[in-house]
């Protein structure tokens, strides 16, 4: 089981990923911790070091759920090339509906974020609306992932 939970900052991806890992009895990894403090001039870039560390983490653990901020299609492609069988879970936040549903585990203020490249139909994974409490979101993810394999396309859940 190789899962990367992605989404904007206000989706609390580390919390959702940690809860999903607990539910699936897997290890949890916050990928923000993979960035080195610095890199050598002329050496690999921060992104290359991060990708190498992520690939290594997935090879060392049989069951791992990692959290990440929003990832571009190009970055997801690089991860898939290095981590066979990885499945992405994209948390989708509705900007109009988010404030009334905001709870203690989400950020108090929405942050500006870059344009998000949603999972495409040819990518293995699921898109989940961040529109409920943590337990409900994790339940929906676990249910959808039970049928999401490496060769299965993205499935949307509760997206309007």
PDB file of N, CA, C and O in Angstrom, residues 107-160:
ATOM      1  N   UNK A 107      -7.037  24.838   9.289  1.00  0.00           N
ATOM      2  CA  UNK A 107      -6.434  26.151   9.528  1.00  0.00           C
ATOM      3  C   UNK A 107      -7.520  27.196   9.722  1.00  0.00           C
ATOM      4  O   UNK A 107      -8.565  27.158   9.096  1.00  0.00           O
ATOM      5  N   UNK A 108      -7.254  28.150  10.581  1.00  0.00           N
ATOM      6  CA  UNK A 108      -8.247  29.185  10.884  1.00  0.00           C
ATOM      7  C   UNK A 108      -8.490  30.100   9.697  1.00  0.00           C
ATOM      8  O   UNK A 108      -9.605  30.528   9.458  1.00  0.00           O
ATOM      9  N   UNK A 109      -7.446  30.421   8.952  1.00  0.00           N
ATOM     10  CA  UNK A 109      -7.587  31.330   7.810  1.00  0.00           C
ATOM     11  C   UNK A 109      -7.159  30.609   6.540  1.00  0.00           C
ATOM     12  O   UNK A 109      -6.113  29.978   6.506  1.00  0.00           O
ATOM     13  N   UNK A 110      -7.954  30.721   5.493  1.00  0.00           N
ATOM     14  CA  UNK A 110      -7.500  30.155   4.222  1.00  0.00           C
ATOM     15  C   UNK A 110      -6.241  30.881   3.762  1.00  0.00           C
ATOM     16  O   UNK A 110      -6.069  32.064   4.022  1.00  0.00           O
ATOM     17  N   UNK A 111      -5.365  30.154   3.116  1.00  0.00           N
ATOM     18  CA  UNK A 111      -4.140  30.750   2.601  1.00  0.00           C
ATOM     19  C   UNK A 111      -4.229  30.823   1.089  1.00  0.00           C
ATOM     20  O   UNK A 111      -4.923  30.037   0.462  1.00  0.00           O
ATOM     21  N   UNK A 112      -3.529  31.795   0.519  1.00  0.00           N
ATOM     22  CA  UNK A 112      -3.489  31.855  -0.942  1.00  0.00           C
ATOM     23  C   UNK A 112      -2.688  30.676  -1.434  1.00  0.00           C
ATOM     24  O   UNK A 112      -1.669  30.314  -0.867  1.00  0.00           O
ATOM     25  N   UNK A 113      -3.163  30.077  -2.496  1.00  0.00           N
ATOM     26  CA  UNK A 113      -2.475  28.906  -3.013  1.00  0.00           C
ATOM     27  C   UNK A 113      -2.331  29.024  -4.525  1.00  0.00           C
ATOM     28  O   UNK A 113      -3.137  29.660  -5.174  1.00  0.00           O
ATOM     29  N   UNK A 114      -1.328  28.347  -5.065  1.00  0.00           N
ATOM     30  CA  UNK A 114      -1.166  28.358  -6.518  1.00  0.00           C
ATOM     31  C   UNK A 114      -2.280  27.545  -7.163  1.00  0.00           C
ATOM     32  O   UNK A 114      -2.985  26.786  -6.502  1.00  0.00           O
ATOM     33  N   UNK A 115      -2.428  27.711  -8.455  1.00  0.00           N
ATOM     34  CA  UNK A 115      -3.418  26.933  -9.190  1.00  0.00           C
ATOM     35  C   UNK A 115      -3.122  25.444  -9.006  1.00  0.00           C
ATOM     36  O   UNK A 115      -1.973  25.017  -9.044  1.00  0.00           O
ATOM     37  N   UNK A 116      -4.167  24.678  -8.790  1.00  0.00           N
ATOM     38  CA  UNK A 116      -4.018  23.252  -8.535  1.00  0.00           C
ATOM     39  C   UNK A 116      -4.307  22.486  -9.818  1.00  0.00           C
ATOM     40  O   UNK A 116      -5.267  22.768 -10.526  1.00  0.00           O
ATOM     41  N   UNK A 117      -3.454  21.515 -10.099  1.00  0.00           N
ATOM     42  CA  UNK A 117      -3.675  20.619 -11.224  1.00  0.00           C
ATOM     43  C   UNK A 117      -4.318  19.359 -10.661  1.00  0.00           C
ATOM     44  O   UNK A 117      -3.643  18.533 -10.063  1.00  0.00           O
ATOM     45  N   UNK A 118      -5.638  19.215 -10.823  1.00  0.00           N
ATOM     46  CA  UNK A 118      -6.309  18.056 -10.241  1.00  0.00           C
ATOM     47  C   UNK A 118      -5.851  16.750 -10.872  1.00  0.00           C
ATOM     48  O   UNK A 118      -5.322  16.736 -11.985  1.00  0.00           O
ATOM     49  N   UNK A 119      -6.055  15.662 -10.145  1.00  0.00           N
ATOM     50  CA  UNK A 119      -5.761  14.349 -10.693  1.00  0.00           C
ATOM     51  C   UNK A 119      -6.540  14.170 -11.994  1.00  0.00           C
ATOM     52  O   UNK A 119      -7.712  14.523 -12.070  1.00  0.00           O
ATOM     53  N   UNK A 120      -5.883  13.629 -12.977  1.00  0.00           N
ATOM     54  CA  UNK A 120      -6.519  13.405 -14.273  1.00  0.00           C
ATOM     55  C   UNK A 120      -7.104  12.004 -14.337  1.00  0.00           C
ATOM     56  O   UNK A 120      -6.784  11.139 -13.514  1.00  0.00           O
ATOM     57  N   UNK A 121      -7.958  11.784 -15.315  1.00  0.00           N
ATOM     58  CA  UNK A 121      -8.637  10.511 -15.466  1.00  0.00           C
ATOM     59  C   UNK A 121      -7.725   9.325 -15.678  1.00  0.00           C
ATOM     60  O   UNK A 121      -8.112   8.190 -15.430  1.00  0.00           O
ATOM     61  N   UNK A 122      -6.494   9.561 -16.130  1.00  0.00           N
ATOM     62  CA  UNK A 122      -5.569   8.454 -16.370  1.00  0.00           C
ATOM     63  C   UNK A 122      -4.637   8.189 -15.186  1.00  0.00           C
ATOM     64  O   UNK A 122      -3.763   7.351 -15.265  1.00  0.00           O
ATOM     65  N   UNK A 123      -4.835   8.903 -14.082  1.00  0.00           N
ATOM     66  CA  UNK A 123      -3.980   8.727 -12.909  1.00  0.00           C
ATOM     67  C   UNK A 123      -4.683   7.863 -11.863  1.00  0.00           C
ATOM     68  O   UNK A 123      -5.853   8.078 -11.569  1.00  0.00           O
ATOM     69  N   UNK A 124      -3.960   6.894 -11.278  1.00  0.00           N
ATOM     70  CA  UNK A 124      -4.570   6.083 -10.228  1.00  0.00           C
ATOM     71  C   UNK A 124      -4.758   6.910  -8.958  1.00  0.00           C
ATOM     72  O   UNK A 124      -3.828   7.535  -8.480  1.00  0.00           O
ATOM     73  N   UNK A 125      -5.977   6.926  -8.461  1.00  0.00           N
ATOM     74  CA  UNK A 125      -6.236   7.658  -7.240  1.00  0.00           C
ATOM     75  C   UNK A 125      -7.676   8.080  -7.111  1.00  0.00           C
ATOM     76  O   UNK A 125      -8.526   7.697  -7.921  1.00  0.00           O
ATOM     77  N   UNK A 126      -7.931   8.860  -6.083  1.00  0.00           N
ATOM     78  CA  UNK A 126      -9.287   9.335  -5.806  1.00  0.00           C
ATOM     79  C   UNK A 126      -9.241  10.812  -5.452  1.00  0.00           C
ATOM     80  O   UNK A 126      -8.259  11.309  -4.911  1.00  0.00           O
ATOM     81  N   UNK A 127     -10.325  11.507  -5.779  1.00  0.00           N
ATOM     82  CA  UNK A 127     -10.503  12.904  -5.386  1.00  0.00           C
ATOM     83  C   UNK A 127     -11.637  12.910  -4.365  1.00  0.00           C
ATOM     84  O   UNK A 127     -12.707  12.407  -4.633  1.00  0.00           O
ATOM     85  N   UNK A 128     -11.379  13.498  -3.212  1.00  0.00           N
ATOM     86  CA  UNK A 128     -12.350  13.505  -2.124  1.00  0.00           C
ATOM     87  C   UNK A 128     -12.645  14.940  -1.727  1.00  0.00           C
ATOM     88  O   UNK A 128     -11.730  15.717  -1.467  1.00  0.00           O
ATOM     89  N   UNK A 129     -13.919  15.265  -1.649  1.00  0.00           N
ATOM     90  CA  UNK A 129     -14.304  16.598  -1.189  1.00  0.00           C
ATOM     91  C   UNK A 129     -14.030  16.701   0.306  1.00  0.00           C
ATOM     92  O   UNK A 129     -14.388  15.817   1.081  1.00  0.00           O
ATOM     93  N   UNK A 130     -13.377  17.767   0.693  1.00  0.00           N
ATOM     94  CA  UNK A 130     -13.104  18.038   2.106  1.00  0.00           C
ATOM     95  C   UNK A 130     -14.316  18.793   2.652  1.00  0.00           C
ATOM     96  O   UNK A 130     -14.276  19.994   2.860  1.00  0.00           O
ATOM     97  N   UNK A 131     -15.399  18.043   2.838  1.00  0.00           N
ATOM     98  CA  UNK A 131     -16.673  18.678   3.157  1.00  0.00           C
ATOM     99  C   UNK A 131     -17.351  18.098   4.392  1.00  0.00           C
ATOM    100  O   UNK A 131     -18.540  18.281   4.590  1.00  0.00           O
ATOM    101  N   UNK A 132     -16.593  17.371   5.203  1.00  0.00           N
ATOM    102  CA  UNK A 132     -17.196  16.723   6.364  1.00  0.00           C
ATOM    103  C   UNK A 132     -16.167  16.635   7.486  1.00  0.00           C
ATOM    104  O   UNK A 132     -15.058  17.160   7.371  1.00  0.00           O
ATOM    105  N   UNK A 133     -16.531  15.948   8.546  1.00  0.00           N
ATOM    106  CA  UNK A 133     -15.606  15.766   9.653  1.00  0.00           C
ATOM    107  C   UNK A 133     -14.510  14.770   9.261  1.00  0.00           C
ATOM    108  O   UNK A 133     -14.642  14.041   8.278  1.00  0.00           O
ATOM    109  N   UNK A 134     -13.450  14.739  10.046  1.00  0.00           N
ATOM    110  CA  UNK A 134     -12.279  13.920   9.733  1.00  0.00           C
ATOM    111  C   UNK A 134     -12.637  12.447   9.575  1.00  0.00           C
ATOM    112  O   UNK A 134     -12.231  11.810   8.607  1.00  0.00           O
ATOM    113  N   UNK A 135     -13.405  11.896  10.491  1.00  0.00           N
ATOM    114  CA  UNK A 135     -13.748  10.470  10.427  1.00  0.00           C
ATOM    115  C   UNK A 135     -14.505  10.139   9.149  1.00  0.00           C
ATOM    116  O   UNK A 135     -14.239   9.107   8.514  1.00  0.00           O
ATOM    117  N   UNK A 136     -15.437  10.989   8.754  1.00  0.00           N
ATOM    118  CA  UNK A 136     -16.215  10.738   7.534  1.00  0.00           C
ATOM    119  C   UNK A 136     -15.333  10.782   6.295  1.00  0.00           C
ATOM    120  O   UNK A 136     -15.484   9.964   5.380  1.00  0.00           O
ATOM    121  N   UNK A 137     -14.423  11.740   6.259  1.00  0.00           N
ATOM    122  CA  UNK A 137     -13.516  11.854   5.110  1.00  0.00           C
ATOM    123  C   UNK A 137     -12.625  10.617   5.020  1.00  0.00           C
ATOM    124  O   UNK A 137     -12.464  10.032   3.954  1.00  0.00           O
ATOM    125  N   UNK A 138     -12.060  10.189   6.146  1.00  0.00           N
ATOM    126  CA  UNK A 138     -11.203   8.995   6.156  1.00  0.00           C
ATOM    127  C   UNK A 138     -12.005   7.760   5.765  1.00  0.00           C
ATOM    128  O   UNK A 138     -11.512   6.911   5.010  1.00  0.00           O
ATOM    129  N   UNK A 139     -13.242   7.647   6.228  1.00  0.00           N
ATOM    130  CA  UNK A 139     -14.096   6.514   5.847  1.00  0.00           C
ATOM    131  C   UNK A 139     -14.302   6.472   4.334  1.00  0.00           C
ATOM    132  O   UNK A 139     -14.195   5.416   3.710  1.00  0.00           O
ATOM    133  N   UNK A 140     -14.603   7.629   3.729  1.00  0.00           N
ATOM    134  CA  UNK A 140     -14.819   7.676   2.277  1.00  0.00           C
ATOM    135  C   UNK A 140     -13.545   7.306   1.526  1.00  0.00           C
ATOM    136  O   UNK A 140     -13.593   6.573   0.531  1.00  0.00           O
ATOM    137  N   UNK A 141     -12.410   7.818   1.995  1.00  0.00           N
ATOM    138  CA  UNK A 141     -11.143   7.500   1.332  1.00  0.00           C
ATOM    139  C   UNK A 141     -10.883   6.002   1.397  1.00  0.00           C
ATOM    140  O   UNK A 141     -10.572   5.366   0.384  1.00  0.00           O
ATOM    141  N   UNK A 142     -11.009   5.416   2.581  1.00  0.00           N
ATOM    142  CA  UNK A 142     -10.742   3.985   2.746  1.00  0.00           C
ATOM    143  C   UNK A 142     -11.667   3.153   1.872  1.00  0.00           C
ATOM    144  O   UNK A 142     -11.235   2.175   1.245  1.00  0.00           O
ATOM    145  N   UNK A 143     -12.916   3.543   1.794  1.00  0.00           N
ATOM    146  CA  UNK A 143     -13.873   2.816   0.970  1.00  0.00           C
ATOM    147  C   UNK A 143     -13.492   2.885  -0.508  1.00  0.00           C
ATOM    148  O   UNK A 143     -13.501   1.872  -1.211  1.00  0.00           O
ATOM    149  N   UNK A 144     -13.160   4.069  -0.985  1.00  0.00           N
ATOM    150  CA  UNK A 144     -12.779   4.211  -2.391  1.00  0.00           C
ATOM    151  C   UNK A 144     -11.462   3.524  -2.708  1.00  0.00           C
ATOM    152  O   UNK A 144     -11.302   2.942  -3.772  1.00  0.00           O
ATOM    153  N   UNK A 145     -10.500   3.587  -1.784  1.00  0.00           N
ATOM    154  CA  UNK A 145      -9.205   2.974  -2.035  1.00  0.00           C
ATOM    155  C   UNK A 145      -9.278   1.457  -2.042  1.00  0.00           C
ATOM    156  O   UNK A 145      -8.417   0.807  -2.640  1.00  0.00           O
ATOM    157  N   UNK A 146     -10.267   0.906  -1.405  1.00  0.00           N
ATOM    158  CA  UNK A 146     -10.380  -0.552  -1.388  1.00  0.00           C
ATOM    159  C   UNK A 146     -10.543  -1.101  -2.805  1.00  0.00           C
ATOM    160  O   UNK A 146     -10.237  -2.251  -3.060  1.00  0.00           O
ATOM    161  N   UNK A 147     -10.978  -0.255  -3.741  1.00  0.00           N
ATOM    162  CA  UNK A 147     -11.121  -0.686  -5.128  1.00  0.00           C
ATOM    163  C   UNK A 147     -10.191   0.017  -6.079  1.00  0.00           C
ATOM    164  O   UNK A 147     -10.254  -0.195  -7.275  1.00  0.00           O
ATOM    165  N   UNK A 148      -9.308   0.891  -5.591  1.00  0.00           N
ATOM    166  CA  UNK A 148      -8.416   1.657  -6.471  1.00  0.00           C
ATOM    167  C   UNK A 148      -7.068   0.970  -6.579  1.00  0.00           C
ATOM    168  O   UNK A 148      -6.310   0.932  -5.637  1.00  0.00           O
ATOM    169  N   UNK A 149      -6.788   0.407  -7.729  1.00  0.00           N
ATOM    170  CA  UNK A 149      -5.504  -0.240  -7.960  1.00  0.00           C
ATOM    171  C   UNK A 149      -4.628   0.593  -8.856  1.00  0.00           C
ATOM    172  O   UNK A 149      -5.011   1.666  -9.303  1.00  0.00           O
ATOM    173  N   UNK A 150      -3.476   0.081  -9.159  1.00  0.00           N
ATOM    174  CA  UNK A 150      -2.505   0.818  -9.963  1.00  0.00           C
ATOM    175  C   UNK A 150      -3.045   1.162 -11.347  1.00  0.00           C
ATOM    176  O   UNK A 150      -2.743   2.206 -11.888  1.00  0.00           O
ATOM    177  N   UNK A 151      -3.858   0.290 -11.910  1.00  0.00           N
ATOM    178  CA  UNK A 151      -4.337   0.519 -13.269  1.00  0.00           C
ATOM    179  C   UNK A 151      -5.716   1.152 -13.326  1.00  0.00           C
ATOM    180  O   UNK A 151      -6.296   1.263 -14.387  1.00  0.00           O
ATOM    181  N   UNK A 152      -6.261   1.544 -12.185  1.00  0.00           N
ATOM    182  CA  UNK A 152      -7.594   2.128 -12.180  1.00  0.00           C
ATOM    183  C   UNK A 152      -7.500   3.641 -12.221  1.00  0.00           C
ATOM    184  O   UNK A 152      -6.633   4.237 -11.596  1.00  0.00           O
ATOM    185  N   UNK A 153      -8.403   4.278 -12.953  1.00  0.00           N
ATOM    186  CA  UNK A 153      -8.366   5.736 -13.070  1.00  0.00           C
ATOM    187  C   UNK A 153      -8.895   6.418 -11.821  1.00  0.00           C
ATOM    188  O   UNK A 153      -9.420   5.792 -10.917  1.00  0.00           O
ATOM    189  N   UNK A 154      -8.775   7.719 -11.816  1.00  0.00           N
ATOM    190  CA  UNK A 154      -9.250   8.548 -10.722  1.00  0.00           C
ATOM    191  C   UNK A 154     -10.755   8.424 -10.586  1.00  0.00           C
ATOM    192  O   UNK A 154     -11.476   8.356 -11.576  1.00  0.00           O
ATOM    193  N   UNK A 155     -11.213   8.390  -9.346  1.00  0.00           N
ATOM    194  CA  UNK A 155     -12.646   8.423  -9.077  1.00  0.00           C
ATOM    195  C   UNK A 155     -12.931   9.608  -8.166  1.00  0.00           C
ATOM    196  O   UNK A 155     -12.193   9.841  -7.222  1.00  0.00           O
ATOM    197  N   UNK A 156     -13.988  10.337  -8.486  1.00  0.00           N
ATOM    198  CA  UNK A 156     -14.407  11.478  -7.683  1.00  0.00           C
ATOM    199  C   UNK A 156     -15.456  11.044  -6.688  1.00  0.00           C
ATOM    200  O   UNK A 156     -16.307  10.234  -6.993  1.00  0.00           O
ATOM    201  N   UNK A 157     -15.372  11.593  -5.493  1.00  0.00           N
ATOM    202  CA  UNK A 157     -16.366  11.313  -4.462  1.00  0.00           C
ATOM    203  C   UNK A 157     -16.847  12.619  -3.869  1.00  0.00           C
ATOM    204  O   UNK A 157     -16.048  13.419  -3.410  1.00  0.00           O
ATOM    205  N   UNK A 158     -18.125  12.826  -3.884  1.00  0.00           N
ATOM    206  CA  UNK A 158     -18.752  14.002  -3.263  1.00  0.00           C
ATOM    207  C   UNK A 158     -18.248  15.314  -3.832  1.00  0.00           C
ATOM    208  O   UNK A 158     -18.107  16.282  -3.104  1.00  0.00           O
ATOM    209  N   UNK A 159     -17.926  15.340  -5.096  1.00  0.00           N
ATOM    210  CA  UNK A 159     -17.494  16.586  -5.718  1.00  0.00           C
ATOM    211  C   UNK A 159     -18.661  17.168  -6.483  1.00  0.00           C
ATOM    212  O   UNK A 159     -19.332  16.483  -7.231  1.00  0.00           O
ATOM    213  N   UNK A 160     -18.886  18.455  -6.301  1.00  0.00           N
ATOM    214  CA  UNK A 160     -20.010  19.099  -6.972  1.00  0.00           C
ATOM    215  C   UNK A 160     -19.501  20.012  -8.052  1.00  0.00           C
ATOM    216  O   UNK A 160     -18.529  20.612  -8.008  1.00  0.00           O
TER     217      UNK A 160
END
